[in-house]
Amino acid sequence: MESNSKAVELYTLRSRSYLRFINAVAYPQGISAYFQQSPHLEEDMRVLDAGCGTGIATLAVRKAMLARGIQPGNINGFDITPKMLATFRSNLRKQAIGGIEVVQADVLELGTLPDSWRSYDLIISAAMMEYISPERLVEALSGLRSLLGDTGTLVLFITRRNWLTRLLIGKWWHANCYRHSELEAYLHRAGFPRITFGSFPFPYKHLSVWGYIVEASQVSTCSLADERALPV
């Protein structure tokens, strides 16, 4: 996409098609299953969903926390598309879900977020970074990194580049697709010292044909080892 305005137009026109598509491939269930096995969830943690859309990833994380007996803390989300946010807010009201605050914002203009939206333990971003031009992807990733706490982690769900995604995601959804090595390079340039790639668990492994799960941490592997070596 050449501009975020085109992403807004696309998801305003195709919001229902998007929901049908992700539900058909069990994308929300796959995200929740991943987080049910993730070491990144903890009690009362601060979570931000960057590009929350209709709340698919936000609610998947919340569901995973509750399934593990973890009480969700503050959960925030932002998206650039008003129609998607309206659907998200409507679903929250219908399901009587509290503790989630969402606003309209652009990942390339994070200064418009509320002042208190800082020091997150976990930032998630699902199927949003594909709509940032490659020339500005490092800028977007750096901006999200600035919102993390000292030991926070960014988890990206992002489209991988292969023949299937070029046809289905690239052409139909006008999204950028990336290789493993490209994502590593972008995240390192954004300042993340520790980058690992996760995977969707069974029975959602088919989602790995679509995309990567990338975990980018503020803390390097060496720092983690040093912390474990400290005397108690």
Coordinates of C-alpha atoms in Angstrom, one line a residue:
M1 CA 0.0 0.0 0.0
E2 CA 1.3 3.4 -0.9
S3 CA -0.4 5.2 2.0
N4 CA -2.4 4.4 5.1
S5 CA -5.4 6.2 3.6
K6 CA -5.6 3.3 1.1
A7 CA -5.6 0.8 4.0
V8 CA -8.5 2.7 5.6
E9 CA -10.4 2.6 2.3
L10 CA -9.8 -1.1 1.8
Y11 CA -10.9 -2.2 5.3
T12 CA -13.9 0.1 5.3
L13 CA -15.1 -1.5 2.1
R14 CA -14.1 -5.0 2.9
S15 CA -14.6 -5.2 6.7
R16 CA -17.2 -8.0 6.4
S17 CA -15.1 -9.9 3.9
Y18 CA -12.1 -9.7 6.2
L19 CA -14.1 -11.1 9.1
R20 CA -15.4 -14.0 7.0
F21 CA -11.9 -14.7 5.7
I22 CA -10.1 -14.8 9.1
N23 CA -12.9 -16.9 10.7
A24 CA -12.8 -19.3 7.8
V25 CA -9.2 -20.1 8.4
A26 CA -9.5 -20.0 12.3
Y27 CA -7.1 -17.1 12.6
P28 CA -8.5 -15.9 16.0
Q29 CA -8.4 -19.4 17.4
G30 CA -4.8 -19.8 16.2
I31 CA -3.7 -16.6 17.9
S32 CA -5.4 -17.6 21.2
A33 CA -3.8 -21.1 21.1
Y34 CA -0.4 -19.5 20.5
F35 CA -0.8 -17.3 23.6
Q36 CA -2.1 -20.1 25.7
Q37 CA 1.4 -21.6 25.4
S38 CA 3.3 -18.4 25.4
P39 CA 5.7 -17.4 28.2
H40 CA 4.9 -13.7 27.7
L41 CA 1.6 -13.7 29.6
E42 CA 1.6 -12.7 33.3
E43 CA -0.8 -11.3 35.9
D44 CA -1.9 -7.7 35.5
M45 CA 0.4 -7.0 32.6
R46 CA -0.1 -4.0 30.3
V47 CA -1.0 -5.0 26.8
L48 CA -1.3 -2.9 23.6
D49 CA -2.8 -4.1 20.3
A50 CA -1.3 -2.0 17.5
G51 CA -3.7 -2.1 14.6
C52 CA -6.4 -3.8 16.7
G53 CA -9.1 -3.6 13.9
T54 CA -12.2 -5.3 15.1
G55 CA -10.4 -6.7 18.2
I56 CA -9.6 -10.2 16.9
A57 CA -6.1 -10.3 18.4
T58 CA -7.0 -8.3 21.5
L59 CA -9.8 -10.7 22.5
A60 CA -7.7 -13.7 21.6
V61 CA -5.0 -12.6 24.0
R62 CA -7.7 -11.9 26.7
K63 CA -9.2 -15.3 26.1
A64 CA -5.8 -17.0 26.5
M65 CA -5.1 -15.2 29.7
L66 CA -8.4 -16.2 31.2
A67 CA -7.9 -19.8 30.1
R68 CA -4.7 -19.9 32.0
G69 CA -6.2 -18.3 35.1
I70 CA -4.4 -15.0 34.5
Q71 CA -6.3 -11.9 35.4
P72 CA -6.0 -9.4 32.5
G73 CA -4.6 -6.0 33.4
N74 CA -4.9 -2.8 31.3
I75 CA -5.5 -3.6 27.6
N76 CA -5.3 -0.8 25.0
G77 CA -5.7 -0.9 21.3
F78 CA -5.5 1.5 18.4
D79 CA -6.4 1.3 14.7
I80 CA -6.6 3.8 11.8
T81 CA -9.9 2.6 10.4
P82 CA -13.0 4.1 12.2
K83 CA -15.4 1.4 10.9
M84 CA -13.3 -1.4 12.3
L85 CA -13.1 0.4 15.7
A86 CA -16.8 0.9 15.7
T87 CA -17.3 -2.9 15.2
F88 CA -14.8 -3.6 18.0
R89 CA -16.6 -1.2 20.5
S90 CA -20.0 -2.7 19.5
N91 CA -18.7 -6.2 20.3
L92 CA -17.3 -5.1 23.6
R93 CA -20.7 -3.7 24.6
K94 CA -22.6 -6.7 23.4
Q95 CA -20.3 -9.1 25.3
A96 CA -20.2 -6.8 28.4
I97 CA -16.4 -6.9 28.3
G98 CA -14.6 -4.1 30.3
G99 CA -11.0 -3.2 30.9
I100 CA -10.3 -2.5 27.2
E101 CA -9.8 1.0 25.8
V102 CA -9.4 1.7 22.0
V103 CA -8.7 4.8 20.1
Q104 CA -8.2 5.8 16.5
A105 CA -4.5 6.4 15.7
D106 CA -1.8 5.8 13.1
V107 CA 1.2 3.7 13.9
L108 CA 3.3 6.3 12.1
E109 CA 1.9 9.1 14.4
L110 CA 2.1 7.5 17.9
G111 CA 2.4 11.0 19.5
T112 CA -1.4 11.2 19.2
L113 CA -1.9 8.3 21.7
P114 CA -2.9 9.1 25.3
D115 CA 0.1 10.1 27.4
S116 CA -0.5 7.1 29.8
W117 CA -0.1 4.7 26.9
R118 CA 3.5 3.8 27.7
S119 CA 5.7 1.1 29.3
Y120 CA 3.8 -1.9 28.0
D121 CA 4.8 -5.4 28.9
L122 CA 3.4 -6.8 25.7
I123 CA 2.6 -5.2 22.3
I124 CA 0.9 -7.3 19.7
S125 CA 0.3 -6.4 16.1
A126 CA -1.6 -8.8 13.8
A127 CA -1.9 -8.3 10.1
M128 CA -1.2 -4.5 10.3
M129 CA 2.5 -4.0 9.5
E130 CA 1.9 -5.3 6.0
Y131 CA 0.2 -2.0 5.2
I132 CA 3.2 0.1 6.1
S133 CA 5.4 0.8 3.2
P134 CA 8.8 -1.0 3.5
E135 CA 10.5 2.4 3.5
R136 CA 8.8 3.3 6.7
L137 CA 8.6 -0.1 8.4
V138 CA 11.7 0.5 10.6
E139 CA 10.1 3.8 11.7
A140 CA 6.9 2.1 12.7
L141 CA 8.7 -0.7 14.5
S142 CA 10.9 1.8 16.3
G143 CA 7.8 3.7 17.4
L144 CA 6.3 0.6 18.9
R145 CA 9.6 -0.3 20.6
S146 CA 9.5 3.1 22.3
L147 CA 6.2 2.2 23.9
L148 CA 7.5 -1.0 25.5
G149 CA 8.7 -1.2 29.1
D150 CA 12.4 -2.1 29.8
T151 CA 11.6 -5.9 29.6
G152 CA 8.7 -5.7 27.2
T153 CA 8.1 -7.8 24.1
L154 CA 6.6 -7.1 20.7
V155 CA 4.8 -10.0 19.0
L156 CA 4.1 -9.6 15.3
F157 CA 1.8 -11.8 13.3
I158 CA 2.8 -10.9 9.7
T159 CA 2.4 -12.3 6.2
R160 CA 5.3 -14.4 4.9
R161 CA 6.3 -14.2 1.2
N162 CA 5.4 -17.3 -0.9
W163 CA 3.5 -18.0 -4.0
L164 CA 0.2 -18.5 -2.1
T165 CA 0.4 -15.2 -0.1
R166 CA 1.4 -13.3 -3.2
L167 CA -1.8 -14.4 -4.9
L168 CA -4.2 -14.3 -2.0
I169 CA -2.9 -11.6 0.3
G170 CA -0.7 -9.5 -2.0
K171 CA -3.2 -9.1 -4.8
W172 CA -6.6 -9.4 -3.1
W173 CA -5.7 -7.5 0.2
H174 CA -2.9 -5.3 -1.3
A175 CA -0.5 -6.2 1.5
N176 CA 3.3 -6.4 1.6
C177 CA 4.7 -9.9 2.3
Y178 CA 8.1 -10.5 3.8
R179 CA 10.9 -13.1 4.1
H180 CA 12.3 -14.3 7.4
S181 CA 15.6 -12.5 6.8
E182 CA 13.9 -9.3 5.9
L183 CA 11.9 -9.2 9.1
E184 CA 15.0 -9.9 11.1
A185 CA 16.9 -7.0 9.4
Y186 CA 14.0 -4.6 9.9
L187 CA 13.6 -5.4 13.6
H188 CA 17.4 -5.2 14.3
R189 CA 17.4 -1.8 12.6
A190 CA 14.5 -0.8 14.8
G191 CA 16.7 -1.5 17.8
F192 CA 15.5 -4.9 19.0
P193 CA 18.4 -6.9 20.4
R194 CA 16.6 -10.3 20.6
I195 CA 14.4 -11.7 17.8
T196 CA 12.9 -15.2 17.7
F197 CA 10.3 -16.8 15.5
G198 CA 7.4 -18.7 17.0
S199 CA 4.8 -21.0 15.4
F200 CA 1.1 -21.7 15.5
P201 CA 0.4 -24.8 17.6
F202 CA -1.7 -27.8 16.5
P203 CA -4.4 -27.8 15.2
Y204 CA -3.7 -24.4 13.7
K205 CA -0.3 -25.1 12.0
H206 CA -1.9 -24.4 8.6
L207 CA -1.7 -20.7 9.6
S208 CA 2.1 -20.9 9.4
V209 CA 1.7 -21.2 5.6
W210 CA 0.2 -17.7 5.8
G211 CA 2.5 -15.9 8.2
Y212 CA 5.2 -15.6 10.8
I213 CA 5.0 -15.1 14.5
V214 CA 7.9 -12.9 15.4
E215 CA 8.9 -12.2 19.0
A216 CA 11.1 -9.1 19.4
S217 CA 12.3 -8.4 22.9
Q218 CA 13.8 -5.4 24.6
V219 CA 16.1 -7.7 26.5
S220 CA 19.0 -9.6 24.8
T221 CA 19.8 -13.2 25.3
C222 CA 22.9 -12.2 27.2
S223 CA 21.0 -9.9 29.5
L224 CA 18.6 -12.7 30.3
A225 CA 21.5 -15.0 31.1
D226 CA 23.1 -12.4 33.3
E227 CA 19.8 -11.9 35.2
R228 CA 19.5 -15.6 35.9
A229 CA 23.1 -15.7 37.1
L230 CA 22.5 -13.0 39.8
P231 CA 22.6 -14.3 43.4
V232 CA 19.2 -14.6 45.1

